[in-house]
Structures are given as C-alpha cells and as structure tokens.
C-alpha cells in the first residue's frame, strides 16, 4: 500500500523504528529500512551493519546507516545470527534510497524464533497507521 | 514560533523544512548530494535571508570598526568585501562575518543568524558618537548564487557587469529593478555571489520572490544540508561548531584574518599573548579511510589523544569522511597519520591541508575562475 509518498509493502513485518523484515527461506530473514526511513535520511552515503556470525537481539542495535547530515541507529526486527550482509552497499549505499525493499536490503539473519519475534512486530496495516500518526505530528 | 523568510512560500512547496537559528529553512529540495554536486559542477542558489545584515554608518563608522575588528579597516577601499571577526576582550570569537564597505562611511556586516543579537549588543557597548547601527535583517532578503556558472545565472537579472566585479568586491546594483548589494563572496569554496535584496520584508517582499524564481529556472535550489557539506569540503569553519567565544583566532586557524602589525582592536592583547606563547590547539583537516567523523569524536595517534572533531561529514567529491578538528599542534602537521574514534571502532586517516578537494579542479581557483 502507499501512504502519501511512502511505499509500505503488504508482505513485510515492521518495527516502529522503520526497519522491515521478510522471511526468505528456511529460518532466514532479510532486513532493511523502510521507504519512509530512507526518504527521511534523504541520501544514504554510508552503511555499517553488523557482520556475519554476529549474534543479534530483537530491538537491539545492528549497526548504523548515515546520510551526509545524520547518523541513524539500526534496530533488529528479529533475534538470531547474521548470515550475510549486502556487499553492494559498500560501493553503492544509494541503493538504500533507490530500492529500500529489494536491492537496498541490509542483512540476512538466521532467526532463532521468528514466529515469536513477529508477535512483537507490526504488520503492514499497523505500520501504516504508525506512520500516519507520525506524519500528522 | 519559527520565523520565515521572504521565500518561505517556495520552500514550503519544494523542500524538506527544518528549524535553524529561529527560522524555518529548507534542509534539502532534492538530495544533499545532488545539490552539492550542482554547485561544484554548475551552480546552485541558497536562501540566506536568515543571516543577519547590520548597517554601520556615520562620520565615525570607519574608526569605530577600526577599534573593533582585527582587520585594518582603513586599508579596505569602498567596494571591498572582507572576512573578519568580532572578538571579546579575551579574543574569544563572538562571531565571524563578511563586511561590505558600501561607502566611505558606510559598511554592511553580514553575520551569523544565531549571533545577530549578541553582535549588535557587543557593537552597541563599544559604539562611538557619530555611529549609527541599523539592523537591516528584517527589511532585506539575501540569496547566494554559487558555482562555476554563477555569473552566467545571475547576469541576466542585473545591469551591473558581473565579470568586472572581482572576488571579494561588492557594488550596489539593481536586480530585476530592485535596489540590491551584490558581492562576489560565498561559503562554498566556489566562485559566486551573494545578493542582498534591499527594501524587502516578509510582508512586502518586493522582487525577492521573482529574483529567486528567475534564478531557480537556471540554477539548482540548495538547502542547509548542502550549505554545510560544501563549506566543510572547502575547509571553511562554522561559528558555534568549529569555534566559539572560548576559541581565539589562532586556535581557530584564523590568524590570517588579523592584519599584521595591527594592535588597537578589542581582544588584541590576548591575541598578542597567544601569538607569543603559540596556540595550545590548532584547526586541522582530517580525512579518514572508512566511516564518517562527526562533531565530538576523538582524534588520536599511537602516542595518545590529539583532540576532537569539531565538524565532520561525508565528502561527496572525495567519497570519504572528512573533518575539521581542534588538535594539538604537535604530531598533527599535514601528512601525519591519525585515527578517529567512530563510536565503537577506530578509523585510520591522516591530516591534510584544506580545502579537501583538488583546487585545480574545484573551487574558485580552478582554471577559468575569477
């Protein structure tokens, strides 16, 4: 769905801090930042995510993403172990702006218990409602 | 409640707005990188109406400023624009500014928005009989046109021959028929102009909006994001971040502003004392290989701490993190290997001369520059 200028895909889970999570295969969950987060940062110029084999905990830091002006902390939607990072972002961090949900993904995590993590995440409708509240402020 | 400038109606339609020094200002229109690169390769325009503009005039105006500024004011002919400082008794930097000598006994001082009131009160404390200090900020607008193609963008709007207006010169001229002061100055490192549009208020903007619209048709509107990244890449310090009332000119890397031999201005005794002992800290440029340095990050080498980053960003030209730093003078000469603590990791880098870019390709000194 779309909310103003922001794209909110219907098949993802979200955090209130504007990360998304998508189950790919097995227990692997792909993580990125939302269109709203990317547009708010304006132009992502540097991404420093957690590294493969790092243990991550739901809602704890998994690195930073930076625009020219600002640093934004990344929070993991799930708990588990980092399996891969998007190496393309090293030379092309602007992919986060161009394609936040596909080419601009950040890390893959093998989740320990995705089902229970989801219980604490927002669905697309809830995230859209959360965004709407933010935009009204 | 934030104030707005004469150009707010344009900004509110076309930009992401942000609060800055009490004004609602554009942060970006497209992206900071895009706007930054437009200024380096072509031209960009900035609404700088929020900056303070203070007219100092009268019989004693030259001698008044001579006693206040570390620059030899007598040596500045009518039509000169010069960068200078307002210092307190301890030589702390109250503000940095561009002074335009618009007449034998008339100057316009362009000061930082956040310091305008402090500047005016400092001037009033030292005022002499025969000096009038008039705040023009609310009755004028100001637009900067910056970049290698700035002259081409601005020339159609004014009968003044811009080609003959050299760098650091100013002149009164009409712009789209409106009385203005044009100076060949700026805060990006590039060639360019700053236009003070006189007799323009938020309520009665005159031609200010038309001037902006005409420029926007040929030049890229730029927000505060690009203004900051451009000035940093050019190695130009920002008051309040890279220097403040507790920093003297020698610590801030601005010793060159002080006219050699001048000793009759507010703060001169402290400047002389610092000159004799040597400053304990100096301003240095640092480039790091990975990551982005930010205000407050620590700079160190193998032997220990060297000082702090005062402002840092990602350089769109170098595609690396760059910083202005306040460091010990020892072990930090250009070429010195240093590291910056970026949150939980240490990034390697080195001290460099500023501007951070290659001046044969970028900035006002490049070939064909004025």
Coordinates of C-alpha atoms in Angstrom, one line a residue:
Chain A
X1 CA 0.0 0.0 0.0
X2 CA 1.0 3.6 -0.3
X3 CA 0.8 6.3 2.4
X4 CA 1.4 9.6 0.8
X5 CA 4.8 9.4 -0.9
X6 CA 5.8 6.3 1.1
X7 CA 5.6 2.8 -0.1
X8 CA 4.5 0.2 2.5
X9 CA 4.6 -3.3 1.0
X10 CA 1.9 -5.7 2.2
X11 CA 4.1 -8.7 2.7
X12 CA 6.6 -7.4 5.3
X13 CA 6.9 -7.1 9.1
X14 CA 8.0 -3.8 10.6
X15 CA 9.5 -2.2 13.6
X16 CA 8.3 1.2 15.0
X17 CA 11.9 2.4 14.2
X18 CA 11.3 1.8 10.5
X19 CA 13.1 -1.5 9.8
X20 CA 11.4 -4.2 7.8
X21 CA 11.8 -8.0 7.9
X22 CA 10.9 -10.6 5.2
X23 CA 11.3 -14.3 5.7
X24 CA 13.2 -15.6 2.6
X25 CA 13.9 -19.4 3.0
X26 CA 14.1 -21.7 6.0
X27 CA 14.7 -19.6 9.1
X28 CA 16.5 -16.8 7.1
X29 CA 15.0 -13.3 7.5
X30 CA 16.1 -10.4 5.3
X31 CA 16.2 -7.0 7.0
X32 CA 16.3 -3.4 5.7
X33 CA 14.9 0.0 6.3
X34 CA 11.6 1.3 5.1
X35 CA 10.9 3.8 2.3
X36 CA 10.0 6.3 5.0
X37 CA 13.3 5.9 6.8
X38 CA 15.3 6.1 3.5
X39 CA 13.5 9.3 2.4
X40 CA 13.8 10.9 5.8
X41 CA 17.6 10.2 5.7
X42 CA 17.4 11.8 2.2
X43 CA 20.7 10.4 0.8
X44 CA 22.3 7.4 2.4
X45 CA 26.1 7.7 1.9
X46 CA 27.4 5.1 4.4
X47 CA 26.1 1.8 5.8
X48 CA 27.9 0.0 8.7
X49 CA 25.7 -3.1 9.6
X50 CA 26.6 -6.0 11.9
X51 CA 28.9 -8.6 10.5
X52 CA 28.3 -12.2 9.5
X53 CA 28.2 -14.5 12.6
X54 CA 27.3 -11.6 14.9
X55 CA 24.5 -12.5 17.3
X56 CA 21.7 -10.1 17.1
X57 CA 18.8 -9.5 19.5
X58 CA 15.4 -8.2 18.6
X59 CA 15.2 -4.4 19.0
X60 CA 18.9 -4.1 19.8
X61 CA 21.4 -2.3 17.6
X62 CA 22.6 -3.9 14.3
X63 CA 24.7 -1.0 13.2
X64 CA 24.2 2.4 11.7
X65 CA 23.2 4.0 8.4
X66 CA 24.4 7.5 7.7
X67 CA 23.4 10.4 5.4
X68 CA 25.6 13.4 4.8
X69 CA 24.0 15.1 7.7
X70 CA 22.9 12.4 10.2
X71 CA 23.6 9.1 11.8
X72 CA 20.7 6.7 12.3
X73 CA 20.9 3.6 14.5
X74 CA 19.5 0.3 13.1
X75 CA 17.5 -2.0 15.3
X76 CA 17.0 -5.7 14.5
X77 CA 13.4 -6.8 14.0
X78 CA 14.4 -10.4 15.0
X79 CA 16.8 -12.3 17.2
X80 CA 19.4 -14.7 15.6
X81 CA 22.7 -14.8 13.9
X82 CA 23.8 -12.7 10.9
X83 CA 24.2 -14.9 7.9
X84 CA 25.1 -12.3 5.2
X85 CA 25.4 -8.6 4.6
X86 CA 24.6 -6.8 1.4
X87 CA 28.1 -6.2 0.0
X88 CA 26.7 -4.0 -2.8
X89 CA 26.1 -1.2 -0.3
X90 CA 29.8 -0.8 0.3
X91 CA 30.2 0.9 -3.1
X92 CA 26.6 1.8 -3.7
X93 CA 25.0 2.9 -0.5
X94 CA 22.5 4.9 -2.5
X95 CA 20.7 1.6 -3.3
X96 CA 19.1 2.1 0.1
X97 CA 17.3 5.1 -1.3
X98 CA 16.7 3.8 -4.8
X99 CA 15.3 0.4 -3.7
X100 CA 14.8 0.1 0.1
X101 CA 12.9 -3.1 -0.1
X102 CA 14.9 -5.0 -2.8
X103 CA 18.4 -4.0 -3.8
X104 CA 18.9 -1.9 -0.7
X105 CA 18.5 -4.7 1.8
X106 CA 21.0 -4.6 4.7
X107 CA 21.5 -8.0 6.3
X108 CA 20.2 -11.6 6.4
X109 CA 19.7 -13.1 9.8
X110 CA 19.0 -16.8 10.7
X111 CA 16.3 -16.2 13.2
X112 CA 16.0 -18.4 16.3
X113 CA 12.3 -17.9 16.7
X114 CA 10.8 -15.8 14.0
X115 CA 7.2 -16.7 15.0
X116 CA 7.5 -15.3 18.4
X117 CA 9.5 -12.2 17.1
X118 CA 6.6 -11.5 14.8
X119 CA 4.3 -11.2 17.9
X120 CA 6.2 -8.1 18.8
X121 CA 6.4 -6.6 15.2
X122 CA 3.9 -4.5 13.3
X123 CA 2.0 -5.8 10.3
X124 CA 1.7 -3.6 7.2
X125 CA -1.6 -2.1 8.4
X126 CA -0.3 -1.4 11.9
X127 CA 2.9 0.1 10.4
X128 CA 0.9 2.3 8.1
X129 CA -1.2 3.5 11.0
X130 CA 2.0 4.2 13.0
X131 CA 3.4 6.2 10.0
X132 CA 0.1 8.1 9.7
X133 CA 0.4 9.2 13.3
X134 CA 4.0 10.3 12.8
X135 CA 3.1 12.3 9.7
X136 CA 0.3 14.1 11.5
X137 CA 2.7 15.4 14.1
Chain B
X1 CA 7.3 30.0 16.8
X2 CA 9.8 29.9 14.0
X3 CA 10.3 33.0 11.7
X4 CA 10.1 32.6 8.0
X5 CA 12.0 34.3 5.2
X6 CA 10.6 36.2 2.2
X7 CA 11.0 32.9 0.2
X8 CA 9.1 30.6 2.5
X9 CA 6.2 30.1 0.1
X10 CA 8.7 28.5 -2.4
X11 CA 10.5 26.4 0.3
X12 CA 7.2 25.1 1.8
X13 CA 6.2 23.7 -1.6
X14 CA 9.6 22.4 -2.8
X15 CA 11.7 21.4 0.2
X16 CA 12.0 19.5 3.4
X17 CA 11.9 22.2 6.1
X18 CA 13.9 22.4 9.3
X19 CA 14.3 24.8 12.2
X20 CA 17.6 26.7 12.1
X21 CA 18.6 29.7 14.3
X22 CA 14.9 30.5 14.9
X23 CA 13.9 30.3 11.2
X24 CA 12.1 27.7 9.2
X25 CA 14.6 26.9 6.5
X26 CA 15.0 24.4 3.6
X27 CA 17.1 21.4 4.6
X28 CA 17.0 20.0 1.0
X29 CA 15.0 20.2 -2.1
X30 CA 16.1 17.0 -3.9
X31 CA 19.0 15.4 -2.1
X32 CA 22.0 17.0 -0.4
X33 CA 24.4 15.1 -2.6
X34 CA 22.6 16.3 -5.8
X35 CA 22.6 19.9 -4.7
X36 CA 26.2 19.7 -3.5
X37 CA 27.4 18.4 -6.9
X38 CA 25.4 21.0 -8.8
X39 CA 27.3 23.8 -7.0
X40 CA 30.7 22.1 -7.7
X41 CA 29.9 21.5 -11.4
X42 CA 27.4 24.2 -12.4
X43 CA 25.6 26.5 -10.0
X44 CA 23.2 26.5 -7.1
X45 CA 21.2 29.1 -5.2
X46 CA 20.7 29.4 -1.4
X47 CA 18.2 31.5 0.6
X48 CA 20.4 33.1 3.2
X49 CA 17.9 35.7 4.3
X50 CA 18.1 34.3 7.8
X51 CA 21.7 35.7 8.1
X52 CA 22.0 39.0 10.0
X53 CA 22.6 42.2 8.0
X54 CA 23.7 45.1 10.0
X55 CA 24.4 48.6 8.6
X56 CA 27.1 50.6 10.3
X57 CA 27.3 54.2 9.1
X58 CA 28.2 57.7 10.1
X59 CA 31.1 60.0 10.5
X60 CA 32.9 57.7 13.0
X61 CA 31.9 54.4 11.3
X62 CA 35.4 53.7 10.0
X63 CA 37.2 54.5 13.3
X64 CA 34.6 52.6 15.2
X65 CA 35.1 49.4 13.2
X66 CA 38.9 50.0 13.3
X67 CA 38.7 49.7 17.0
X68 CA 36.5 46.6 16.9
X69 CA 37.9 44.4 14.1
X70 CA 41.3 42.7 13.8
X71 CA 41.3 43.7 10.1
X72 CA 42.9 47.1 9.1
X73 CA 39.6 48.8 8.0
X74 CA 41.4 51.9 6.6
X75 CA 43.1 49.6 4.0
X76 CA 39.7 48.3 2.7
X77 CA 38.6 50.6 -0.1
X78 CA 35.0 51.3 -0.9
X79 CA 33.7 48.3 -2.8
X80 CA 35.7 45.8 -0.8
X81 CA 34.2 42.7 0.9
X82 CA 36.3 41.3 3.6
X83 CA 36.1 38.3 6.0
X84 CA 36.7 39.3 9.6
X85 CA 35.9 38.6 13.2
X86 CA 34.2 40.1 16.2
X87 CA 36.3 39.4 19.3
X88 CA 35.7 39.8 23.0
X89 CA 38.3 41.2 25.5
X90 CA 39.9 37.8 25.8
X91 CA 40.0 37.4 22.0
X92 CA 37.2 34.8 22.1
X93 CA 35.3 34.8 18.7
X94 CA 31.9 36.3 19.2
X95 CA 31.2 35.8 15.5
X96 CA 32.8 35.7 12.1
X97 CA 31.4 37.9 9.3
X98 CA 31.7 39.4 5.9
X99 CA 32.0 43.1 6.0
X100 CA 31.0 45.0 2.8
X101 CA 32.4 48.5 2.5
X102 CA 29.5 50.1 0.6
X103 CA 30.6 53.7 1.2
X104 CA 33.4 55.9 2.7
X105 CA 31.4 56.0 5.9
X106 CA 29.1 53.0 5.4
X107 CA 29.5 49.3 5.9
X108 CA 27.1 46.3 5.8
X109 CA 28.1 43.4 8.1
X110 CA 26.8 40.0 7.2
X111 CA 26.7 38.0 10.4
X112 CA 25.6 34.5 11.6
X113 CA 21.8 34.3 12.3
X114 CA 22.3 32.8 15.7
X115 CA 24.7 35.6 16.8
X116 CA 23.0 38.6 15.4
X117 CA 21.7 39.9 18.7
X118 CA 25.0 39.2 20.6
X119 CA 26.9 41.0 17.8
X120 CA 24.7 44.1 17.9
X121 CA 24.8 44.3 21.6
X122 CA 28.7 44.0 21.5
X123 CA 28.8 46.8 18.9
X124 CA 26.5 49.0 20.9
X125 CA 28.7 48.5 24.0
X126 CA 31.6 49.9 22.1
X127 CA 29.7 52.4 20.0
X128 CA 31.1 55.9 19.5
X129 CA 29.3 59.2 18.9
X130 CA 28.6 59.6 15.2
X131 CA 27.9 55.9 14.5
X132 CA 24.6 54.6 13.6
X133 CA 23.9 50.8 13.9
X134 CA 20.8 49.7 11.9
X135 CA 19.6 46.1 11.8
X136 CA 18.6 45.5 8.1
X137 CA 17.8 41.8 8.6
X138 CA 14.0 42.1 8.5
X139 CA 14.0 44.7 5.8
X140 CA 16.1 42.8 3.3
X141 CA 16.3 39.3 1.7
X142 CA 19.6 37.6 0.7
X143 CA 20.3 35.0 -1.9
X144 CA 23.6 33.3 -2.6
X145 CA 24.4 32.1 -6.2
X146 CA 27.4 29.8 -6.1
X147 CA 29.3 27.7 -8.5
X148 CA 31.4 27.9 -11.7
X149 CA 28.3 29.0 -13.6
X150 CA 27.1 31.5 -11.0
X151 CA 27.9 34.6 -13.1
X152 CA 26.0 33.2 -16.1
X153 CA 23.0 32.6 -13.9
X154 CA 22.9 36.0 -12.2
X155 CA 24.0 38.3 -15.1
X156 CA 20.6 38.4 -16.9
X157 CA 19.0 39.9 -13.8
X158 CA 21.2 42.9 -13.4
X159 CA 22.7 45.7 -15.4
X160 CA 25.9 45.5 -13.3
X161 CA 28.8 44.0 -15.3
X162 CA 29.5 41.0 -13.1
X163 CA 32.6 40.0 -15.0
X164 CA 34.3 43.2 -13.8
X165 CA 33.1 42.6 -10.2
X166 CA 36.1 40.7 -8.9
X167 CA 36.3 38.3 -6.0
X168 CA 35.8 40.0 -2.6
X169 CA 34.4 43.1 -4.2
X170 CA 30.8 44.5 -3.8
X171 CA 28.7 47.0 -5.5
X172 CA 25.2 48.5 -5.3
X173 CA 23.1 47.5 -8.3
X174 CA 19.5 46.8 -9.3
X175 CA 18.5 43.2 -9.6
X176 CA 15.2 42.9 -11.5
X177 CA 14.8 46.6 -10.9
X178 CA 15.1 46.2 -7.1
X179 CA 17.9 48.0 -5.2
X180 CA 20.4 45.5 -4.0
X181 CA 24.0 45.0 -2.9
X182 CA 25.9 42.3 -4.9
X183 CA 29.2 40.9 -3.6
X184 CA 31.5 38.3 -5.1
X185 CA 31.6 36.2 -2.0
X186 CA 30.3 32.9 -0.6
X187 CA 30.5 30.0 1.7
X188 CA 31.0 27.1 -0.7
X189 CA 34.6 27.5 -1.9
X190 CA 33.3 28.2 -5.4
X191 CA 33.1 31.4 -7.3
X192 CA 29.8 33.1 -6.8
X193 CA 27.8 36.0 -5.5
X194 CA 25.7 37.0 -2.6
X195 CA 22.8 39.4 -3.3
X196 CA 21.3 41.5 -0.5
X197 CA 17.9 42.5 -1.8
X198 CA 17.1 45.8 -0.1
X199 CA 13.6 47.1 0.8
X200 CA 12.2 43.6 1.1
X201 CA 10.3 42.3 4.1
X202 CA 8.2 39.2 4.7
X203 CA 5.1 41.3 4.4
X204 CA 6.3 43.4 1.4
X205 CA 8.9 41.2 -0.3
X206 CA 9.2 43.4 -3.4
X207 CA 11.1 41.5 -6.2
X208 CA 12.7 38.9 -3.8
X209 CA 10.4 36.1 -4.8
X210 CA 10.7 36.9 -8.5
X211 CA 14.5 37.0 -8.3
X212 CA 14.5 33.6 -6.6
X213 CA 12.2 32.1 -9.2
X214 CA 14.2 33.5 -12.1
X215 CA 17.4 32.1 -10.6
X216 CA 15.7 28.7 -9.8
X217 CA 14.9 28.3 -13.5
X218 CA 18.6 28.2 -14.4
X219 CA 20.3 27.2 -11.1
X220 CA 19.7 24.5 -8.5
X221 CA 18.0 25.5 -5.3
X222 CA 20.1 24.2 -2.4
X223 CA 19.2 23.6 1.3
X224 CA 21.1 23.9 4.5
X225 CA 22.4 20.3 4.1
X226 CA 24.4 21.2 1.0
X227 CA 25.4 24.5 2.5
X228 CA 27.1 22.6 5.4
X229 CA 28.7 19.9 3.3
X230 CA 30.0 22.5 0.7
X231 CA 31.6 24.7 3.4
X232 CA 33.1 21.8 5.1
X233 CA 34.6 20.3 1.9
X234 CA 36.1 23.8 1.3
X235 CA 37.6 23.8 4.8
X236 CA 35.6 26.8 5.9
X237 CA 34.8 26.8 9.7
X238 CA 31.3 27.3 11.1
X239 CA 30.9 29.5 14.2
X240 CA 29.2 27.7 17.1
X241 CA 30.7 24.4 16.0
X242 CA 34.3 24.9 14.9
X243 CA 34.9 28.0 17.0
X244 CA 33.1 30.0 19.7
X245 CA 33.5 32.6 22.4
X246 CA 36.1 30.4 24.1
X247 CA 38.3 30.0 21.0
X248 CA 40.7 32.7 19.9
X249 CA 41.6 33.3 16.2
X250 CA 44.9 31.4 16.4
X251 CA 43.3 28.4 17.9
X252 CA 40.6 28.5 15.2
X253 CA 43.1 28.7 12.3
X254 CA 42.1 32.3 11.6
X255 CA 45.3 34.0 12.4
X256 CA 45.5 35.1 8.8
X257 CA 42.5 37.4 9.3
X258 CA 44.5 39.6 11.7
X259 CA 46.2 42.4 9.8
X260 CA 50.0 42.2 10.6
X261 CA 51.0 44.8 13.0
X262 CA 47.5 45.8 14.0
X263 CA 47.2 46.2 17.8
X264 CA 44.4 48.7 18.5
X265 CA 41.3 46.5 18.5
X266 CA 39.2 44.7 21.1
X267 CA 41.0 41.5 22.0
X268 CA 44.4 42.5 20.6
X269 CA 46.3 42.0 23.9
X270 CA 45.1 38.4 24.2
X271 CA 45.9 37.7 20.6
X272 CA 49.4 39.0 21.1
X273 CA 49.8 36.9 24.2
X274 CA 48.7 33.7 22.4
X275 CA 51.0 34.6 19.5
X276 CA 53.9 34.9 21.8
X277 CA 53.3 31.5 23.5
X278 CA 51.9 29.7 20.5
X279 CA 48.3 28.3 20.5
X280 CA 47.7 25.1 22.5
X281 CA 45.3 23.8 19.8
X282 CA 45.0 24.5 16.1
X283 CA 42.5 23.8 13.4
X284 CA 43.4 20.8 11.1
X285 CA 41.6 18.9 8.3
X286 CA 41.5 15.1 8.6
X287 CA 40.3 12.6 6.1
X288 CA 39.5 9.0 7.2
X289 CA 39.6 5.9 5.0
X290 CA 36.3 4.5 6.3
X291 CA 33.3 5.8 8.2
X292 CA 32.1 9.4 8.8
X293 CA 33.6 11.6 11.5
X294 CA 31.1 13.7 13.5
X295 CA 31.3 16.6 16.0
X296 CA 32.9 15.5 19.3
X297 CA 34.6 12.3 18.0
X298 CA 38.1 11.9 19.4
X299 CA 41.3 12.1 17.3
X300 CA 44.3 10.2 18.4
X301 CA 47.6 8.6 17.3
X302 CA 49.8 5.8 18.6
X303 CA 51.0 8.1 21.4
X304 CA 47.6 9.2 22.7
X305 CA 44.8 11.7 22.3
X306 CA 45.3 14.7 19.9
X307 CA 42.0 16.5 20.2
X308 CA 38.4 16.4 18.8
X309 CA 36.5 16.6 15.6
X310 CA 34.6 19.9 15.6
X311 CA 32.6 19.2 12.4
X312 CA 32.6 16.2 10.1
X313 CA 30.7 14.9 7.1
X314 CA 30.8 12.7 4.1
X315 CA 32.5 14.4 1.2
X316 CA 30.6 13.9 -2.0
X317 CA 33.7 14.7 -4.0
X318 CA 36.2 12.5 -2.2
X319 CA 33.6 9.9 -1.2
X320 CA 35.3 9.7 2.2
X321 CA 34.7 11.1 5.7
X322 CA 36.2 14.5 6.2
X323 CA 36.5 16.6 9.4
X324 CA 37.7 19.9 10.7
X325 CA 39.4 19.2 14.1
X326 CA 40.8 21.1 17.0
X327 CA 44.1 19.3 17.7
X328 CA 47.4 19.8 19.5
X329 CA 49.8 21.5 17.1
X330 CA 52.4 18.8 17.7
X331 CA 52.2 15.4 15.8
X332 CA 49.4 16.8 13.6
X333 CA 51.2 18.5 10.6
X334 CA 49.7 17.7 7.2
X335 CA 50.6 14.2 6.3
X336 CA 50.5 12.9 9.9
X337 CA 48.8 9.5 10.3
X338 CA 46.0 9.8 12.8
X339 CA 42.9 7.9 13.8
X340 CA 39.3 8.9 14.7
X341 CA 37.2 7.0 17.2
X342 CA 33.9 6.5 15.4
X343 CA 31.6 5.1 18.0
X344 CA 33.0 1.7 18.9
X345 CA 35.7 1.4 16.3
X346 CA 38.9 3.3 15.3
X347 CA 39.3 4.5 11.7
X348 CA 42.6 5.3 10.2
X349 CA 43.2 8.6 8.4
X350 CA 45.6 11.5 8.0
X351 CA 45.9 15.2 8.5
X352 CA 45.5 17.1 5.2
X353 CA 45.5 20.7 4.1
X354 CA 42.2 22.3 3.3
X355 CA 40.2 22.7 1.0
X356 CA 39.8 18.9 1.0
X357 CA 39.4 18.9 -2.8
X358 CA 41.9 19.4 -5.6
X359 CA 41.9 23.1 -6.2
X360 CA 43.0 22.7 -9.9
X361 CA 39.6 21.0 -10.5
X362 CA 37.2 22.5 -7.9
X363 CA 36.7 25.8 -6.1
X364 CA 37.2 29.4 -7.3
X365 CA 40.8 29.0 -8.1
X366 CA 40.2 26.4 -10.8
X367 CA 41.0 27.3 -14.4
X368 CA 38.6 29.9 -15.7
X369 CA 37.8 31.0 -12.2
X370 CA 37.6 34.7 -11.5

